């Protein structure tokens, strides 16, 4: 088998991993928002306007994680390696697929949680719609950091051209696994912080500033493990 | 390096990635739980903001430890093995 064929096969496999795994988190997160919106609609049918709006905005932000995975899948599918390409390029494509595929699961689930909490809060008191959707958007933006780290690492992996050795091949796969799996936990964790903070805002909207501040501190600490994972995977790509 | 050593080095690098990647899942979710419940109780008792934030940070630091273990093992696997 020529190395051109190996690289082409690996790029297709990487694209499958990227979008197949990458669609899990966002889909579940969006379903959670819709579920909470429907529950709230059962309680407050008159608030259907703000509920629908908040649900759609929340779902659109939750979708970003899956869109990042889709972008990487398309980049991998349309790779046209030249005839003299080395087999190691194929390993970088599989590693990129693992990185973005697993890396979007956490953020997708995490972004769904505050969206659901905001819909629940609007169902309890439609007057708080503005405060809750603003808080939801801030929280969802922070939950996406985990995916953005994965996206960065997988783009670096796609662009890199390492030496074709066994050690480099395993180091690249290790880099993909580190940021891919490493982004799951912080993504879900950020979402849990945002979920509880948003519910607290719904109960007590006048303490929105204090709650947002505490939420951001909590999310920043939760993000640290993701940063460790990114440091390890960059080390595996560049230092080894 | 002979072939056996190269294979050991290669597998150690993959293991470093797996160690850090899988090791980061737990602390991430755990710290999220701590901060989430801190926000919930802050919503109920905003006057106790300092106490709640302090306790939240201590709790998160403790749940961070397993993530740091994973980081240490990953660095050992990259540079020492």
mmCIF file of C-alpha atoms in Angstrom:
data_model
loop_
_atom_site.group_PDB
_atom_site.id
_atom_site.type_symbol
_atom_site.label_atom_id
_atom_site.label_comp_id
_atom_site.label_asym_id
_atom_site.label_seq_id
_atom_site.Cartn_x
_atom_site.Cartn_y
_atom_site.Cartn_z
ATOM 1 C CA UNK A 1 0.000 0.000 0.000
ATOM 2 C CA UNK A 2 1.429 3.374 -0.948
ATOM 3 C CA UNK A 3 1.785 5.999 1.736
ATOM 4 C CA UNK A 4 -0.515 8.279 -0.306
ATOM 5 C CA UNK A 5 -3.301 5.730 0.111
ATOM 6 C CA UNK A 6 -2.610 5.397 3.860
ATOM 7 C CA UNK A 7 -2.821 9.179 4.334
ATOM 8 C CA UNK A 8 -6.059 9.382 2.349
ATOM 9 C CA UNK A 9 -7.618 6.522 4.376
ATOM 10 C CA UNK A 10 -6.535 8.121 7.640
ATOM 11 C CA UNK A 11 -8.017 11.500 6.652
ATOM 12 C CA UNK A 12 -11.399 9.850 5.957
ATOM 13 C CA UNK A 13 -11.259 7.967 9.259
ATOM 14 C CA UNK A 14 -10.318 11.186 11.074
ATOM 15 C CA UNK A 15 -13.270 13.030 9.505
ATOM 16 C CA UNK A 16 -15.625 10.274 10.668
ATOM 17 C CA UNK A 17 -14.280 10.393 14.215
ATOM 18 C CA UNK A 18 -14.502 14.203 14.269
ATOM 19 C CA UNK A 19 -18.127 14.627 13.300
ATOM 20 C CA UNK A 20 -19.444 11.305 14.651
ATOM 21 C CA UNK A 21 -18.224 11.914 18.184
ATOM 22 C CA UNK A 22 -18.545 15.690 17.865
ATOM 23 C CA UNK A 23 -22.284 15.557 17.269
ATOM 24 C CA UNK A 24 -23.052 13.747 20.555
ATOM 25 C CA UNK A 25 -22.653 16.578 23.043
ATOM 26 C CA UNK A 26 -24.381 19.375 21.130
ATOM 27 C CA UNK A 27 -27.350 17.183 20.263
ATOM 28 C CA UNK A 28 -27.943 16.134 23.876
ATOM 29 C CA UNK A 29 -27.435 19.735 25.070
ATOM 30 C CA UNK A 30 -29.946 21.134 22.593
ATOM 31 C CA UNK A 31 -32.426 18.435 23.508
ATOM 32 C CA UNK A 32 -32.077 19.404 27.164
ATOM 33 C CA UNK A 33 -32.858 23.060 26.352
ATOM 34 C CA UNK A 34 -35.911 22.048 24.311
ATOM 35 C CA UNK A 35 -37.084 19.741 27.112
ATOM 36 C CA UNK A 36 -36.867 22.510 29.709
ATOM 37 C CA UNK A 37 -38.571 24.971 27.329
ATOM 38 C CA UNK A 38 -41.467 22.557 26.789
ATOM 39 C CA UNK A 39 -41.854 21.981 30.532
ATOM 40 C CA UNK A 40 -41.921 25.751 31.064
ATOM 41 C CA UNK A 41 -44.439 26.148 28.255
ATOM 42 C CA UNK A 42 -46.746 23.712 30.019
ATOM 43 C CA UNK A 43 -46.605 25.909 33.094
ATOM 44 C CA UNK A 44 -46.775 29.327 31.359
ATOM 45 C CA UNK A 45 -48.372 29.042 27.894
ATOM 46 C CA UNK A 46 -48.613 32.846 27.692
ATOM 47 C CA UNK A 47 -44.807 33.229 27.774
ATOM 48 C CA UNK A 48 -44.423 31.293 24.522
ATOM 49 C CA UNK A 49 -42.730 34.242 22.731
ATOM 50 C CA UNK A 50 -39.797 34.793 25.107
ATOM 51 C CA UNK A 51 -39.489 31.038 25.714
ATOM 52 C CA UNK A 52 -39.165 30.236 22.014
ATOM 53 C CA UNK A 53 -36.652 33.063 21.549
ATOM 54 C CA UNK A 54 -34.482 32.012 24.493
ATOM 55 C CA UNK A 55 -34.665 28.364 23.464
ATOM 56 C CA UNK A 56 -33.507 29.153 19.908
ATOM 57 C CA UNK A 57 -30.679 31.487 21.020
ATOM 58 C CA UNK A 58 -29.500 28.918 23.570
ATOM 59 C CA UNK A 59 -29.621 26.100 21.029
ATOM 60 C CA UNK A 60 -27.742 28.188 18.456
ATOM 61 C CA UNK A 61 -24.864 28.754 20.906
ATOM 62 C CA UNK A 62 -24.901 25.067 21.889
ATOM 63 C CA UNK A 63 -24.591 24.191 18.201
ATOM 64 C CA UNK A 64 -21.165 25.913 17.888
ATOM 65 C CA UNK A 65 -19.321 22.899 19.316
ATOM 66 C CA UNK A 66 -20.770 20.634 16.618
ATOM 67 C CA UNK A 67 -19.998 23.252 13.937
ATOM 68 C CA UNK A 68 -16.323 23.257 14.975
ATOM 69 C CA UNK A 69 -16.328 19.459 14.579
ATOM 70 C CA UNK A 70 -18.010 19.807 11.175
ATOM 71 C CA UNK A 71 -15.363 22.301 10.014
ATOM 72 C CA UNK A 72 -12.537 19.949 11.001
ATOM 73 C CA UNK A 73 -14.337 17.002 9.340
ATOM 74 C CA UNK A 74 -14.640 18.985 6.085
ATOM 75 C CA UNK A 75 -10.997 20.122 6.239
ATOM 76 C CA UNK A 76 -9.955 16.480 6.681
ATOM 77 C CA UNK A 77 -12.220 15.222 3.876
ATOM 78 C CA UNK A 78 -10.848 17.702 1.347
ATOM 79 C CA UNK A 79 -7.176 17.022 2.069
ATOM 80 C CA UNK A 80 -5.307 16.395 -1.176
ATOM 81 C CA UNK A 81 -1.871 15.050 -0.185
ATOM 82 C CA UNK A 82 0.808 15.055 -2.901
ATOM 83 C CA UNK A 83 2.296 11.769 -4.107
ATOM 84 C CA UNK A 84 5.482 12.038 -1.996
ATOM 85 C CA UNK A 85 3.570 12.457 1.304
ATOM 86 C CA UNK A 86 4.840 10.568 4.364
ATOM 87 C CA UNK A 87 2.627 8.092 6.278
ATOM 88 C CA UNK A 88 3.025 10.186 9.470
ATOM 89 C CA UNK A 89 0.662 12.796 7.990
ATOM 90 C CA UNK A 90 -2.120 10.197 8.272
ATOM 91 C CA UNK A 91 -1.455 9.838 12.003
ATOM 92 C CA UNK A 92 -1.820 13.618 12.440
ATOM 93 C CA UNK A 93 -5.248 13.444 10.745
ATOM 94 C CA UNK A 94 -6.504 10.651 13.026
ATOM 95 C CA UNK A 95 -5.149 12.533 16.073
ATOM 96 C CA UNK A 96 -6.928 15.716 14.917
ATOM 97 C CA UNK A 97 -10.184 13.764 14.563
ATOM 98 C CA UNK A 98 -9.847 12.328 18.092
ATOM 99 C CA UNK A 99 -8.989 15.771 19.522
ATOM 100 C CA UNK A 100 -12.000 17.631 18.120
ATOM 101 C CA UNK A 101 -14.399 14.642 18.266
ATOM 102 C CA UNK A 102 -14.079 13.917 21.978
ATOM 103 C CA UNK A 103 -13.298 17.571 22.736
ATOM 104 C CA UNK A 104 -16.751 18.822 21.709
ATOM 105 C CA UNK A 105 -18.744 16.367 23.870
ATOM 106 C CA UNK A 106 -18.186 18.292 27.107
ATOM 107 C CA UNK A 107 -18.862 21.761 25.711
ATOM 108 C CA UNK A 108 -21.996 20.613 23.917
ATOM 109 C CA UNK A 109 -23.462 19.126 27.088
ATOM 110 C CA UNK A 110 -22.170 22.034 29.165
ATOM 111 C CA UNK A 111 -23.714 24.740 26.970
ATOM 112 C CA UNK A 112 -27.057 22.934 27.101
ATOM 113 C CA UNK A 113 -27.285 23.098 30.899
ATOM 114 C CA UNK A 114 -27.511 26.938 31.350
ATOM 115 C CA UNK A 115 -29.871 27.124 28.365
ATOM 116 C CA UNK A 116 -32.214 24.677 30.086
ATOM 117 C CA UNK A 117 -31.954 26.585 33.374
ATOM 118 C CA UNK A 118 -32.816 29.875 31.622
ATOM 119 C CA UNK A 119 -35.930 28.355 30.014
ATOM 120 C CA UNK A 120 -36.942 26.910 33.397
ATOM 121 C CA UNK A 121 -36.513 30.328 35.033
ATOM 122 C CA UNK A 122 -38.556 32.099 32.346
ATOM 123 C CA UNK A 123 -41.303 29.519 32.889
ATOM 124 C CA UNK A 124 -41.400 30.436 36.579
ATOM 125 C CA UNK A 125 -41.337 34.209 36.009
ATOM 126 C CA UNK A 126 -41.442 35.571 32.428
ATOM 127 C CA UNK A 127 -40.461 39.054 33.698
ATOM 128 C CA UNK A 128 -36.866 37.868 34.202
ATOM 129 C CA UNK A 129 -36.387 36.979 30.522
ATOM 130 C CA UNK A 130 -33.754 39.666 29.771
ATOM 131 C CA UNK A 131 -31.607 38.994 32.839
ATOM 132 C CA UNK A 132 -31.752 35.230 32.350
ATOM 133 C CA UNK A 133 -30.915 35.242 28.642
ATOM 134 C CA UNK A 134 -27.977 37.624 29.219
ATOM 135 C CA UNK A 135 -26.650 35.394 31.999
ATOM 136 C CA UNK A 136 -27.192 32.314 29.835
ATOM 137 C CA UNK A 137 -25.148 33.810 26.967
ATOM 138 C CA UNK A 138 -22.199 34.756 29.226
ATOM 139 C CA UNK A 139 -22.211 31.280 30.758
ATOM 140 C CA UNK A 140 -22.465 29.493 27.415
ATOM 141 C CA UNK A 141 -19.587 31.522 25.990
ATOM 142 C CA UNK A 142 -17.329 30.313 28.800
ATOM 143 C CA UNK A 143 -18.380 26.672 28.343
ATOM 144 C CA UNK A 144 -17.144 26.828 24.733
ATOM 145 C CA UNK A 145 -13.492 27.413 25.786
ATOM 146 C CA UNK A 146 -12.941 23.651 26.139
ATOM 147 C CA UNK A 147 -13.942 23.119 22.507
ATOM 148 C CA UNK A 148 -11.857 26.070 21.332
ATOM 149 C CA UNK A 149 -8.750 24.502 22.917
ATOM 150 C CA UNK A 150 -9.535 21.230 21.105
ATOM 151 C CA UNK A 151 -10.069 23.105 17.843
ATOM 152 C CA UNK A 152 -6.710 24.876 18.221
ATOM 153 C CA UNK A 153 -4.840 21.641 18.907
ATOM 154 C CA UNK A 154 -6.523 19.784 16.050
ATOM 155 C CA UNK A 155 -5.723 22.602 13.585
ATOM 156 C CA UNK A 156 -2.083 22.523 14.781
ATOM 157 C CA UNK A 157 -2.093 18.731 14.266
ATOM 158 C CA UNK A 158 -3.482 19.056 10.721
ATOM 159 C CA UNK A 159 -0.834 21.654 9.774
ATOM 160 C CA UNK A 160 2.133 19.876 11.394
ATOM 161 C CA UNK A 161 4.619 17.751 9.422
ATOM 162 C CA UNK A 162 6.632 15.714 11.949
ATOM 163 C CA UNK A 163 9.460 13.256 11.355
ATOM 164 C CA UNK A 164 8.131 9.833 10.262
ATOM 165 C CA UNK A 165 9.174 7.823 13.332
ATOM 166 C CA UNK A 166 7.250 5.437 15.581
ATOM 167 C CA UNK A 167 7.848 7.699 18.582
ATOM 168 C CA UNK A 168 6.382 10.740 16.815
ATOM 169 C CA UNK A 169 3.334 8.738 15.679
ATOM 170 C CA UNK A 170 2.449 7.666 19.228
ATOM 171 C CA UNK A 171 3.211 11.155 20.566
ATOM 172 C CA UNK A 172 0.716 12.667 18.091
ATOM 173 C CA UNK A 173 -1.971 10.121 19.012
ATOM 174 C CA UNK A 174 -1.247 10.879 22.673
ATOM 175 C CA UNK A 175 -1.651 14.605 22.010
ATOM 176 C CA UNK A 176 -5.037 14.017 20.394
ATOM 177 C CA UNK A 177 -6.207 11.830 23.301
ATOM 178 C CA UNK A 178 -4.941 14.311 25.922
ATOM 179 C CA UNK A 179 -6.897 17.342 24.689
ATOM 180 C CA UNK A 180 -9.824 15.282 23.371
ATOM 181 C CA UNK A 181 -10.635 13.406 26.590
ATOM 182 C CA UNK A 182 -9.325 16.274 28.713
ATOM 183 C CA UNK A 183 -11.907 18.700 27.369
ATOM 184 C CA UNK A 184 -14.895 16.489 28.315
ATOM 185 C CA UNK A 185 -14.761 17.062 32.065
ATOM 186 C CA UNK A 186 -14.145 20.841 32.163
ATOM 187 C CA UNK A 187 -16.844 21.356 29.520
ATOM 188 C CA UNK A 188 -19.472 19.536 31.610
ATOM 189 C CA UNK A 189 -18.138 21.157 34.808
ATOM 190 C CA UNK A 190 -18.458 24.682 33.385
ATOM 191 C CA UNK A 191 -22.007 23.801 32.385
ATOM 192 C CA UNK A 192 -22.871 22.620 35.913
ATOM 193 C CA UNK A 193 -21.591 25.899 37.400
ATOM 194 C CA UNK A 194 -23.614 27.859 34.847
ATOM 195 C CA UNK A 195 -26.743 25.751 35.448
ATOM 196 C CA UNK A 196 -26.802 26.379 39.184
ATOM 197 C CA UNK A 197 -25.821 30.055 38.806
ATOM 198 C CA UNK A 198 -28.621 30.620 36.292
ATOM 199 C CA UNK A 199 -31.166 28.979 38.607
ATOM 200 C CA UNK A 200 -29.955 31.216 41.451
ATOM 201 C CA UNK A 201 -30.350 34.295 39.213
ATOM 202 C CA UNK A 202 -33.912 33.180 38.426
ATOM 203 C CA UNK A 203 -34.706 33.085 42.152
ATOM 204 C CA UNK A 204 -32.917 36.338 42.965
ATOM 205 C CA UNK A 205 -32.411 38.500 39.838
ATOM 206 C CA UNK A 206 -31.113 41.513 41.730
ATOM 207 C CA UNK A 207 -27.941 39.622 42.731
ATOM 208 C CA UNK A 208 -27.061 38.945 39.082
ATOM 209 C CA UNK A 209 -23.700 40.830 39.312
ATOM 210 C CA UNK A 210 -22.474 38.903 42.354
ATOM 211 C CA UNK A 211 -23.618 35.578 40.923
ATOM 212 C CA UNK A 212 -22.008 36.200 37.527
ATOM 213 C CA UNK A 213 -18.724 37.108 39.230
ATOM 214 C CA UNK A 214 -18.714 33.988 41.384
ATOM 215 C CA UNK A 215 -19.740 31.861 38.409
ATOM 216 C CA UNK A 216 -16.797 33.173 36.359
ATOM 217 C CA UNK A 217 -14.335 32.457 39.203
ATOM 218 C CA UNK A 218 -15.730 28.929 39.556
ATOM 219 C CA UNK A 219 -15.573 28.318 35.815
ATOM 220 C CA UNK A 220 -12.009 29.635 35.622
ATOM 221 C CA UNK A 221 -10.884 27.147 38.285
ATOM 222 C CA UNK A 222 -12.794 24.345 36.520
ATOM 223 C CA UNK A 223 -10.983 25.223 33.278
ATOM 224 C CA UNK A 224 -7.514 24.587 34.829
ATOM 225 C CA UNK A 225 -7.516 20.834 34.122
ATOM 226 C CA UNK A 226 -8.308 21.630 30.493
ATOM 227 C CA UNK A 227 -5.274 23.932 30.395
ATOM 228 C CA UNK A 228 -3.082 21.123 31.826
ATOM 229 C CA UNK A 229 -4.381 18.843 29.068
ATOM 230 C CA UNK A 230 -3.579 21.449 26.422
ATOM 231 C CA UNK A 231 -0.069 21.988 27.809
ATOM 232 C CA UNK A 232 0.591 18.229 27.773
ATOM 233 C CA UNK A 233 -0.697 17.852 24.231
ATOM 234 C CA UNK A 234 1.324 20.820 22.918
ATOM 235 C CA UNK A 235 4.369 19.331 24.653
ATOM 236 C CA UNK A 236 3.724 15.990 22.924
ATOM 237 C CA UNK A 237 3.458 17.757 19.551
ATOM 238 C CA UNK A 238 6.398 20.165 19.768
ATOM 239 C CA UNK A 239 8.825 19.020 22.478
ATOM 240 C CA UNK A 240 8.959 15.268 21.891
ATOM 241 C CA UNK B 1 18.371 3.250 21.210
ATOM 242 C CA UNK B 2 17.508 -0.310 20.232
ATOM 243 C CA UNK B 3 14.082 -1.280 18.923
ATOM 244 C CA UNK B 4 12.661 -2.319 22.293
ATOM 245 C CA UNK B 5 13.515 1.018 23.875
ATOM 246 C CA UNK B 6 11.945 2.913 20.955
ATOM 247 C CA UNK B 7 8.700 0.948 21.354
ATOM 248 C CA UNK B 8 8.665 1.612 25.113
ATOM 249 C CA UNK B 9 9.250 5.326 24.529
ATOM 250 C CA UNK B 10 6.496 5.464 21.888
ATOM 251 C CA UNK B 11 3.916 3.690 24.078
ATOM 252 C CA UNK B 12 4.909 5.898 27.044
ATOM 253 C CA UNK B 13 4.053 9.002 24.989
ATOM 254 C CA UNK B 14 0.619 7.619 24.084
ATOM 255 C CA UNK B 15 0.135 6.717 27.744
ATOM 256 C CA UNK B 16 1.009 10.296 28.722
ATOM 257 C CA UNK B 17 -1.750 11.591 26.471
ATOM 258 C CA UNK B 18 -4.265 9.077 27.837
ATOM 259 C CA UNK B 19 -3.238 9.809 31.441
ATOM 260 C CA UNK B 20 -3.759 13.552 31.136
ATOM 261 C CA UNK B 21 -6.823 13.277 28.932
ATOM 262 C CA UNK B 22 -8.789 10.762 30.995
ATOM 263 C CA UNK B 23 -7.420 12.235 34.225
ATOM 264 C CA UNK B 24 -8.880 15.648 33.420
ATOM 265 C CA UNK B 25 -12.483 14.395 33.110
ATOM 266 C CA UNK B 26 -13.133 13.823 36.811
ATOM 267 C CA UNK B 27 -11.681 17.026 38.282
ATOM 268 C CA UNK B 28 -13.475 19.075 35.614
ATOM 269 C CA UNK B 29 -16.899 17.693 36.522
ATOM 270 C CA UNK B 30 -16.154 17.697 40.261
ATOM 271 C CA UNK B 31 -15.035 21.318 40.346
ATOM 272 C CA UNK B 32 -18.087 22.241 38.330
ATOM 273 C CA UNK B 33 -20.319 20.614 40.963
ATOM 274 C CA UNK B 34 -18.585 22.540 43.761
ATOM 275 C CA UNK B 35 -18.844 25.914 42.032
ATOM 276 C CA UNK B 36 -22.409 25.228 40.922
ATOM 277 C CA UNK B 37 -23.640 24.530 44.428
ATOM 278 C CA UNK B 38 -21.657 27.543 45.682
ATOM 279 C CA UNK B 39 -23.603 29.742 43.247
ATOM 280 C CA UNK B 40 -26.855 28.150 44.420
ATOM 281 C CA UNK B 41 -26.185 28.916 48.080
ATOM 282 C CA UNK B 42 -24.896 32.372 47.162
ATOM 283 C CA UNK B 43 -28.268 33.059 45.563
ATOM 284 C CA UNK B 44 -29.924 32.148 48.854
ATOM 285 C CA UNK B 45 -27.460 33.946 51.202
ATOM 286 C CA UNK B 46 -25.718 36.773 49.267
ATOM 287 C CA UNK B 47 -24.377 38.270 52.538
ATOM 288 C CA UNK B 48 -22.085 35.269 53.052
ATOM 289 C CA UNK B 49 -20.361 35.770 49.670
ATOM 290 C CA UNK B 50 -16.819 35.792 51.096
ATOM 291 C CA UNK B 51 -17.265 32.637 53.151
ATOM 292 C CA UNK B 52 -18.933 30.768 50.308
ATOM 293 C CA UNK B 53 -16.300 31.807 47.726
ATOM 294 C CA UNK B 54 -13.476 30.834 50.101
ATOM 295 C CA UNK B 55 -14.970 27.422 50.821
ATOM 296 C CA UNK B 56 -15.660 26.902 47.116
ATOM 297 C CA UNK B 57 -12.017 27.589 46.244
ATOM 298 C CA UNK B 58 -10.757 25.196 48.962
ATOM 299 C CA UNK B 59 -13.117 22.459 47.763
ATOM 300 C CA UNK B 60 -12.079 22.984 44.164
ATOM 301 C CA UNK B 61 -8.396 22.917 45.099
ATOM 302 C CA UNK B 62 -8.892 19.522 46.739
ATOM 303 C CA UNK B 63 -10.756 18.106 43.749
ATOM 304 C CA UNK B 64 -8.027 19.531 41.515
ATOM 305 C CA UNK B 65 -5.404 17.287 43.159
ATOM 306 C CA UNK B 66 -6.238 14.216 41.039
ATOM 307 C CA UNK B 67 -5.828 16.356 37.922
ATOM 308 C CA UNK B 68 -2.386 17.386 39.166
ATOM 309 C CA UNK B 69 -1.490 13.713 39.792
ATOM 310 C CA UNK B 70 -2.418 13.021 36.168
ATOM 311 C CA UNK B 71 -0.273 15.966 35.019
ATOM 312 C CA UNK B 72 2.724 14.768 37.055
ATOM 313 C CA UNK B 73 2.418 11.218 35.695
ATOM 314 C CA UNK B 74 2.067 12.555 32.141
ATOM 315 C CA UNK B 75 5.205 14.690 32.531
ATOM 316 C CA UNK B 76 7.122 11.726 34.004
ATOM 317 C CA UNK B 77 6.008 9.568 31.061
ATOM 318 C CA UNK B 78 7.115 12.219 28.566
ATOM 319 C CA UNK B 79 10.478 13.195 30.033
ATOM 320 C CA UNK B 80 11.694 10.396 32.334
ATOM 321 C CA UNK B 81 10.568 7.083 30.795
#
